[in-house]
Amino acid sequence: MAEEKGIARQNINSVTAEEKERRLAALKACRGFSLKSFLPTSENCHFERYNFACGKEKLSVVYDTKAQMLTLTAQAELLERSAKAMKPKPPLHKKKVKPQNPKPQKKVPPPQEKVSASVMRKLRKLLPDAFDLLGEQSKTDLGIGMTDIGNENVKLSDYSVLLVPPYRGLERFIYDLQQAREITVKMIGQAYEKNDSGRHVLKQCYRKKNGIVYSEVMSALYVEYFEKRNFYAHSDNSLSGASRVINDKAAAKKIFDGLCEIINYNAKKLKETGFTISPEKN
């Protein structure tokens, strides 16, 4: 833990994306802490930035998605409190009591895994045609969005932050579909160009190689990603400066539902052509 002019900093290494979400969820649930703003990754930056408030004090949480490192910055006392709140809780060990009439017991998965299976079942029901094409990372991010948006206890001043995980899931889905057809680019947007009407489409070399249906699907998915994800993740710097805050949770849910419809519809189109996610089968 480094300290300078009353401000302390702590790095937490080897934090997976799933563990990061669990730690942040624990912090949000901790009394007194509230999320004030969030800046996601972009095509030019691999850092996620979360700004929390606790009374009059501020806490900065930065997640390095490449190095898988969390960095917490705040006044020393608040930093110690927040780090403690985010620390994973060890499993409880109960004293074993031998029953009078012991019976064979079935193995029960840890609670965090029962929860995961429950979320995955709901996600499969929500995305029946797309589920088998989604990678684990996409399923995790879409599952987080589905859970948080459907949680009546989640109340925010700006619900646009709830849309970041599902659109991150869409970004990974596009990446996985590109990899399945050996479209290797550093950033998913590098595989696209704009047509005469200004719509993003796959570059001509990829369209010619992969056919009409795949090209149409990839265009539809990227247009949704580009228009919505970037819209809510960045400020409007035009002269009008229109607000991009979503203060109605129902509005966020409507956007999420629309995203799921687009993913499922286009996945169904792909599957009807015999498409699979494994490159050797296409």
mmCIF file of C-alpha atoms in Angstrom:
data_model
loop_
_atom_site.group_PDB
_atom_site.id
_atom_site.type_symbol
_atom_site.label_atom_id
_atom_site.label_comp_id
_atom_site.label_asym_id
_atom_site.label_seq_id
_atom_site.Cartn_x
_atom_site.Cartn_y
_atom_site.Cartn_z
ATOM 1 C CA MET A 1 0.000 0.000 0.000
ATOM 2 C CA ALA A 2 1.588 3.306 -1.090
ATOM 3 C CA GLU A 3 0.744 6.603 0.647
ATOM 4 C CA GLU A 4 1.303 10.217 -0.436
ATOM 5 C CA LYS A 5 -0.110 13.422 1.110
ATOM 6 C CA GLY A 6 -2.814 11.572 2.973
ATOM 7 C CA ILE A 7 -3.873 9.654 -0.153
ATOM 8 C CA ALA A 8 -3.191 5.930 -0.112
ATOM 9 C CA ARG A 9 -3.129 3.448 -2.986
ATOM 10 C CA GLN A 10 -3.413 -0.321 -2.994
ATOM 11 C CA ASN A 11 -2.914 -2.740 -5.885
ATOM 12 C CA ILE A 12 -4.667 -6.117 -5.897
ATOM 13 C CA ASN A 13 -3.110 -8.504 -8.413
ATOM 14 C CA SER A 14 -4.478 -11.555 -10.261
ATOM 15 C CA VAL A 15 -8.129 -10.431 -10.190
ATOM 16 C CA THR A 16 -10.256 -12.068 -12.889
ATOM 17 C CA ALA A 17 -13.178 -10.206 -14.445
ATOM 18 C CA GLU A 18 -15.639 -12.361 -12.488
ATOM 19 C CA GLU A 19 -13.812 -11.775 -9.201
ATOM 20 C CA LYS A 20 -13.709 -8.037 -9.955
ATOM 21 C CA GLU A 21 -17.489 -8.010 -10.360
ATOM 22 C CA ARG A 22 -17.916 -9.881 -7.060
ATOM 23 C CA ARG A 23 -15.635 -7.450 -5.223
ATOM 24 C CA LEU A 24 -17.455 -4.422 -6.658
ATOM 25 C CA ALA A 25 -20.831 -5.946 -5.810
ATOM 26 C CA ALA A 26 -19.655 -6.388 -2.203
ATOM 27 C CA LEU A 27 -18.526 -2.754 -2.093
ATOM 28 C CA LYS A 28 -21.845 -1.517 -3.507
ATOM 29 C CA ALA A 29 -23.675 -3.521 -0.857
ATOM 30 C CA CYS A 30 -21.526 -2.040 1.925
ATOM 31 C CA ARG A 31 -23.355 0.660 3.868
ATOM 32 C CA GLY A 32 -22.269 4.189 3.020
ATOM 33 C CA PHE A 33 -20.672 3.480 -0.359
ATOM 34 C CA SER A 34 -22.357 4.629 -3.581
ATOM 35 C CA LEU A 35 -21.200 4.415 -7.211
ATOM 36 C CA LYS A 36 -21.093 7.904 -8.734
ATOM 37 C CA SER A 37 -19.601 7.349 -12.162
ATOM 38 C CA PHE A 38 -18.129 4.667 -14.405
ATOM 39 C CA LEU A 39 -15.839 4.879 -17.423
ATOM 40 C CA PRO A 40 -15.539 1.603 -19.380
ATOM 41 C CA THR A 41 -12.781 0.408 -21.658
ATOM 42 C CA SER A 42 -12.610 1.711 -25.193
ATOM 43 C CA GLU A 43 -10.782 0.726 -28.355
ATOM 44 C CA ASN A 44 -7.856 2.861 -27.164
ATOM 45 C CA CYS A 45 -7.916 2.172 -23.406
ATOM 46 C CA HIS A 46 -8.042 -1.111 -21.492
ATOM 47 C CA PHE A 47 -8.806 0.421 -18.079
ATOM 48 C CA GLU A 48 -12.220 0.412 -16.358
ATOM 49 C CA ARG A 49 -12.679 3.297 -13.896
ATOM 50 C CA TYR A 50 -15.200 3.370 -11.051
ATOM 51 C CA ASN A 51 -15.688 6.396 -8.798
ATOM 52 C CA PHE A 52 -17.366 5.843 -5.427
ATOM 53 C CA ALA A 53 -18.383 8.227 -2.670
ATOM 54 C CA CYS A 54 -18.580 7.540 1.035
ATOM 55 C CA GLY A 55 -19.954 10.587 2.769
ATOM 56 C CA LYS A 56 -17.730 13.490 1.696
ATOM 57 C CA GLU A 57 -14.801 11.230 0.825
ATOM 58 C CA LYS A 58 -14.044 9.705 -2.569
ATOM 59 C CA LEU A 59 -12.733 6.312 -3.633
ATOM 60 C CA SER A 60 -11.273 5.562 -7.059
ATOM 61 C CA VAL A 61 -11.241 1.967 -8.334
ATOM 62 C CA VAL A 62 -9.384 1.195 -11.569
ATOM 63 C CA TYR A 63 -9.389 -2.264 -13.188
ATOM 64 C CA ASP A 64 -6.634 -3.099 -15.661
ATOM 65 C CA THR A 65 -8.365 -5.655 -17.937
ATOM 66 C CA LYS A 66 -5.068 -6.820 -19.461
ATOM 67 C CA ALA A 67 -2.971 -7.111 -16.289
ATOM 68 C CA GLN A 68 -6.059 -8.204 -14.271
ATOM 69 C CA MET A 69 -5.181 -5.778 -11.501
ATOM 70 C CA LEU A 70 -7.422 -3.641 -9.273
ATOM 71 C CA THR A 71 -6.078 -0.318 -7.995
ATOM 72 C CA LEU A 72 -7.833 1.451 -5.101
ATOM 73 C CA THR A 73 -7.059 5.085 -4.273
ATOM 74 C CA ALA A 74 -8.508 7.041 -1.330
ATOM 75 C CA GLN A 75 -7.716 8.525 2.065
ATOM 76 C CA ALA A 76 -5.873 5.902 4.111
ATOM 77 C CA GLU A 77 -8.704 5.196 6.545
ATOM 78 C CA LEU A 78 -11.325 4.917 3.791
ATOM 79 C CA LEU A 79 -8.994 2.782 1.685
ATOM 80 C CA GLU A 80 -8.557 0.294 4.521
ATOM 81 C CA ARG A 81 -12.317 0.144 5.022
ATOM 82 C CA SER A 82 -13.107 -0.312 1.323
ATOM 83 C CA ALA A 83 -10.392 -2.935 0.807
ATOM 84 C CA LYS A 84 -11.804 -4.884 3.742
ATOM 85 C CA ALA A 85 -15.348 -4.654 2.302
ATOM 86 C CA MET A 86 -14.153 -5.912 -1.097
ATOM 87 C CA LYS A 87 -12.065 -8.767 0.279
ATOM 88 C CA PRO A 88 -13.574 -12.179 -0.625
ATOM 89 C CA LYS A 89 -15.216 -13.803 2.377
ATOM 90 C CA PRO A 90 -13.719 -17.199 3.347
ATOM 91 C CA PRO A 91 -16.153 -20.097 3.403
ATOM 92 C CA LEU A 92 -17.751 -20.850 6.739
ATOM 93 C CA HIS A 93 -16.661 -24.112 8.361
ATOM 94 C CA LYS A 94 -19.381 -25.604 10.460
ATOM 95 C CA LYS A 95 -18.670 -28.166 13.156
ATOM 96 C CA LYS A 96 -19.622 -31.605 11.943
ATOM 97 C CA VAL A 97 -22.299 -33.315 13.981
ATOM 98 C CA LYS A 98 -22.738 -37.025 13.451
ATOM 99 C CA PRO A 99 -26.451 -37.791 12.943
ATOM 100 C CA GLN A 100 -28.046 -40.622 14.857
ATOM 101 C CA ASN A 101 -29.238 -42.280 11.661
ATOM 102 C CA PRO A 102 -26.804 -41.210 8.964
ATOM 103 C CA LYS A 103 -28.103 -41.237 5.406
ATOM 104 C CA PRO A 104 -26.177 -40.958 2.139
ATOM 105 C CA GLN A 105 -25.989 -37.319 1.112
ATOM 106 C CA LYS A 106 -25.836 -35.906 -2.387
ATOM 107 C CA LYS A 107 -23.009 -33.550 -3.207
ATOM 108 C CA VAL A 108 -24.190 -29.954 -3.317
ATOM 109 C CA PRO A 109 -22.146 -27.385 -5.283
ATOM 110 C CA PRO A 110 -20.930 -24.287 -3.439
ATOM 111 C CA PRO A 111 -23.577 -21.524 -3.228
ATOM 112 C CA GLN A 112 -21.784 -19.205 -5.657
ATOM 113 C CA GLU A 113 -21.786 -22.033 -8.311
ATOM 114 C CA LYS A 114 -25.782 -22.822 -7.641
ATOM 115 C CA VAL A 115 -26.307 -19.147 -8.236
ATOM 116 C CA SER A 116 -24.261 -19.321 -11.505
ATOM 117 C CA ALA A 117 -26.207 -22.335 -12.778
ATOM 118 C CA SER A 118 -29.481 -20.535 -11.992
ATOM 119 C CA VAL A 119 -28.327 -17.456 -13.965
ATOM 120 C CA MET A 120 -27.216 -19.588 -16.917
ATOM 121 C CA ARG A 121 -30.596 -21.327 -17.082
ATOM 122 C CA LYS A 122 -32.354 -17.974 -17.203
ATOM 123 C CA LEU A 123 -29.924 -16.707 -19.844
ATOM 124 C CA ARG A 124 -30.524 -19.776 -22.028
ATOM 125 C CA LYS A 125 -34.272 -19.151 -21.782
ATOM 126 C CA LEU A 126 -33.746 -15.490 -22.701
ATOM 127 C CA LEU A 127 -31.399 -16.312 -25.628
ATOM 128 C CA PRO A 128 -32.457 -19.804 -26.821
ATOM 129 C CA ASP A 129 -30.940 -19.508 -30.302
ATOM 130 C CA ALA A 130 -27.797 -17.611 -29.314
ATOM 131 C CA PHE A 131 -26.825 -19.397 -26.104
ATOM 132 C CA ASP A 132 -24.822 -22.207 -27.743
ATOM 133 C CA LEU A 133 -22.834 -19.721 -29.826
ATOM 134 C CA LEU A 134 -21.929 -17.487 -26.888
ATOM 135 C CA GLY A 135 -18.517 -17.898 -25.275
ATOM 136 C CA GLU A 136 -18.113 -18.025 -21.500
ATOM 137 C CA GLN A 137 -17.092 -14.366 -21.261
ATOM 138 C CA SER A 138 -20.152 -13.216 -23.215
ATOM 139 C CA LYS A 139 -22.421 -15.391 -21.081
ATOM 140 C CA THR A 140 -20.925 -13.955 -17.903
ATOM 141 C CA ASP A 141 -21.336 -10.326 -18.990
ATOM 142 C CA LEU A 142 -24.861 -10.809 -20.356
ATOM 143 C CA GLY A 143 -25.762 -12.726 -17.195
ATOM 144 C CA ILE A 144 -24.510 -9.838 -15.032
ATOM 145 C CA GLY A 145 -26.641 -7.379 -17.012
ATOM 146 C CA MET A 146 -29.706 -9.614 -16.822
ATOM 147 C CA THR A 147 -29.296 -10.076 -13.051
ATOM 148 C CA ASP A 148 -28.632 -6.432 -12.153
ATOM 149 C CA ILE A 149 -31.342 -4.991 -14.405
ATOM 150 C CA GLY A 150 -33.842 -7.510 -13.042
ATOM 151 C CA ASN A 151 -32.882 -6.830 -9.418
ATOM 152 C CA GLU A 152 -35.544 -4.625 -7.811
ATOM 153 C CA ASN A 153 -33.138 -3.677 -5.015
ATOM 154 C CA VAL A 154 -30.714 -1.993 -7.420
ATOM 155 C CA LYS A 155 -31.504 1.725 -7.378
ATOM 156 C CA LEU A 156 -29.196 4.226 -9.116
ATOM 157 C CA SER A 157 -29.204 7.846 -10.202
ATOM 158 C CA ASP A 158 -28.022 6.738 -13.642
ATOM 159 C CA TYR A 159 -28.965 3.254 -14.883
ATOM 160 C CA SER A 160 -26.780 3.466 -17.986
ATOM 161 C CA VAL A 161 -23.977 1.766 -16.006
ATOM 162 C CA LEU A 162 -26.092 -1.411 -15.954
ATOM 163 C CA LEU A 163 -25.846 -1.582 -19.751
ATOM 164 C CA VAL A 164 -22.042 -1.715 -19.806
ATOM 165 C CA PRO A 165 -21.634 -5.470 -18.978
ATOM 166 C CA PRO A 166 -24.184 -6.692 -21.594
ATOM 167 C CA TYR A 167 -22.659 -4.518 -24.316
ATOM 168 C CA ARG A 168 -19.242 -5.790 -23.255
ATOM 169 C CA GLY A 169 -20.711 -9.264 -23.770
ATOM 170 C CA LEU A 170 -21.833 -8.235 -27.265
ATOM 171 C CA GLU A 171 -18.322 -6.959 -28.006
ATOM 172 C CA ARG A 172 -16.855 -10.332 -27.057
ATOM 173 C CA PHE A 173 -19.531 -12.161 -29.082
ATOM 174 C CA ILE A 174 -18.551 -10.167 -32.178
ATOM 175 C CA TYR A 175 -14.892 -10.953 -31.492
ATOM 176 C CA ASP A 176 -15.609 -14.695 -31.141
ATOM 177 C CA LEU A 177 -17.596 -14.716 -34.403
ATOM 178 C CA GLN A 178 -14.714 -12.961 -36.146
ATOM 179 C CA GLN A 179 -12.225 -15.502 -34.813
ATOM 180 C CA ALA A 180 -14.474 -18.356 -35.973
ATOM 181 C CA ARG A 181 -13.998 -17.143 -39.541
ATOM 182 C CA GLU A 182 -10.311 -16.317 -39.037
ATOM 183 C CA ILE A 183 -10.855 -12.551 -39.106
ATOM 184 C CA THR A 184 -7.907 -11.554 -36.945
ATOM 185 C CA VAL A 185 -7.854 -7.889 -35.951
ATOM 186 C CA LYS A 186 -6.574 -6.130 -32.835
ATOM 187 C CA MET A 187 -9.857 -4.246 -32.300
ATOM 188 C CA ILE A 188 -13.193 -5.520 -33.613
ATOM 189 C CA GLY A 189 -13.914 -2.224 -35.379
ATOM 190 C CA GLN A 190 -10.890 -2.697 -37.633
ATOM 191 C CA ALA A 191 -12.811 -5.361 -39.571
ATOM 192 C CA TYR A 192 -15.435 -2.816 -40.677
ATOM 193 C CA GLU A 193 -15.844 0.045 -43.112
ATOM 194 C CA LYS A 194 -18.732 2.416 -43.857
ATOM 195 C CA ASN A 195 -20.884 1.940 -46.945
ATOM 196 C CA ASP A 196 -22.353 4.769 -49.047
ATOM 197 C CA SER A 197 -25.192 5.307 -46.549
ATOM 198 C CA GLY A 198 -22.763 5.555 -43.614
ATOM 199 C CA ARG A 199 -23.623 2.153 -42.108
ATOM 200 C CA HIS A 200 -20.862 -0.058 -40.722
ATOM 201 C CA VAL A 201 -20.344 -3.214 -42.806
ATOM 202 C CA LEU A 202 -17.607 -5.823 -42.933
ATOM 203 C CA LYS A 203 -14.746 -4.866 -45.217
ATOM 204 C CA GLN A 204 -15.207 -6.083 -48.772
ATOM 205 C CA CYS A 205 -12.504 -8.754 -48.486
ATOM 206 C CA TYR A 206 -14.326 -10.346 -45.542
ATOM 207 C CA ARG A 207 -17.766 -10.063 -47.189
ATOM 208 C CA LYS A 208 -16.533 -11.791 -50.323
ATOM 209 C CA LYS A 209 -14.919 -14.585 -48.312
ATOM 210 C CA ASN A 210 -17.777 -15.292 -45.866
ATOM 211 C CA GLY A 211 -21.003 -14.754 -47.773
ATOM 212 C CA ILE A 212 -24.145 -12.632 -47.430
ATOM 213 C CA VAL A 213 -25.780 -13.999 -44.260
ATOM 214 C CA TYR A 214 -22.616 -13.900 -42.127
ATOM 215 C CA SER A 215 -21.833 -10.396 -43.402
ATOM 216 C CA GLU A 216 -25.353 -9.141 -42.649
ATOM 217 C CA VAL A 217 -25.245 -10.602 -39.143
ATOM 218 C CA MET A 218 -21.844 -9.129 -38.357
ATOM 219 C CA SER A 219 -22.976 -5.717 -39.606
ATOM 220 C CA ALA A 220 -26.176 -5.784 -37.522
ATOM 221 C CA LEU A 221 -24.308 -6.768 -34.351
ATOM 222 C CA TYR A 222 -21.586 -4.153 -34.752
ATOM 223 C CA VAL A 223 -24.048 -1.357 -35.564
ATOM 224 C CA GLU A 224 -25.882 -2.101 -32.290
ATOM 225 C CA TYR A 225 -22.594 -2.231 -30.381
ATOM 226 C CA PHE A 226 -21.217 0.969 -31.894
ATOM 227 C CA GLU A 227 -24.398 3.027 -31.539
ATOM 228 C CA LYS A 228 -25.377 2.023 -28.017
ATOM 229 C CA ARG A 229 -22.208 1.036 -26.168
ATOM 230 C CA ASN A 230 -20.248 4.112 -27.180
ATOM 231 C CA PHE A 231 -23.301 6.356 -26.807
ATOM 232 C CA TYR A 232 -23.817 5.627 -23.106
ATOM 233 C CA ALA A 233 -20.156 5.163 -22.245
ATOM 234 C CA HIS A 234 -19.049 8.615 -23.426
ATOM 235 C CA SER A 235 -20.278 12.175 -22.994
ATOM 236 C CA ASP A 236 -21.960 14.238 -25.707
ATOM 237 C CA ASN A 237 -19.371 16.876 -26.650
ATOM 238 C CA SER A 238 -21.511 18.534 -29.312
ATOM 239 C CA LEU A 239 -22.840 22.091 -28.978
ATOM 240 C CA SER A 240 -26.208 20.845 -27.718
ATOM 241 C CA GLY A 241 -24.532 18.678 -25.067
ATOM 242 C CA ALA A 242 -27.579 16.435 -24.598
ATOM 243 C CA SER A 243 -27.596 14.324 -21.431
ATOM 244 C CA ARG A 244 -27.047 10.590 -21.817
ATOM 245 C CA VAL A 245 -28.154 9.736 -18.303
ATOM 246 C CA ILE A 246 -30.834 7.042 -17.932
ATOM 247 C CA ASN A 247 -32.753 7.865 -14.757
ATOM 248 C CA ASP A 248 -35.561 5.373 -15.421
ATOM 249 C CA LYS A 249 -34.693 1.708 -14.883
ATOM 250 C CA ALA A 250 -37.513 0.632 -17.212
ATOM 251 C CA ALA A 251 -35.754 2.506 -20.025
ATOM 252 C CA ALA A 252 -32.518 0.604 -19.345
ATOM 253 C CA LYS A 253 -34.439 -2.688 -19.344
ATOM 254 C CA LYS A 254 -36.048 -1.809 -22.687
ATOM 255 C CA ILE A 255 -32.597 -1.225 -24.219
ATOM 256 C CA PHE A 256 -31.299 -4.489 -22.736
ATOM 257 C CA ASP A 257 -34.306 -6.422 -24.041
ATOM 258 C CA GLY A 258 -33.751 -4.912 -27.492
ATOM 259 C CA LEU A 259 -30.101 -5.954 -27.382
ATOM 260 C CA CYS A 260 -31.077 -9.538 -26.507
ATOM 261 C CA GLU A 261 -33.571 -9.644 -29.380
ATOM 262 C CA ILE A 262 -30.887 -8.512 -31.832
ATOM 263 C CA ILE A 263 -28.354 -11.068 -30.543
ATOM 264 C CA ASN A 264 -30.827 -13.944 -30.600
ATOM 265 C CA TYR A 265 -32.328 -13.095 -34.006
ATOM 266 C CA ASN A 266 -28.939 -12.834 -35.702
ATOM 267 C CA ALA A 267 -27.623 -15.952 -33.994
ATOM 268 C CA LYS A 268 -30.641 -17.825 -35.344
ATOM 269 C CA LYS A 269 -29.846 -16.594 -38.871
ATOM 270 C CA LEU A 270 -26.293 -17.890 -38.506
ATOM 271 C CA LYS A 271 -27.353 -21.288 -37.162
ATOM 272 C CA GLU A 272 -29.779 -21.737 -40.056
ATOM 273 C CA THR A 273 -26.756 -21.662 -42.380
ATOM 274 C CA GLY A 274 -25.056 -24.442 -40.384
ATOM 275 C CA PHE A 275 -22.657 -22.027 -38.678
ATOM 276 C CA THR A 276 -20.760 -23.197 -35.600
ATOM 277 C CA ILE A 277 -18.297 -21.297 -33.431
ATOM 278 C CA SER A 278 -15.393 -23.679 -34.171
ATOM 279 C CA PRO A 279 -13.356 -22.491 -37.187
ATOM 280 C CA GLU A 280 -12.526 -25.988 -38.372
ATOM 281 C CA LYS A 281 -16.242 -26.756 -38.802
ATOM 282 C CA ASN A 282 -17.036 -23.752 -41.008
#
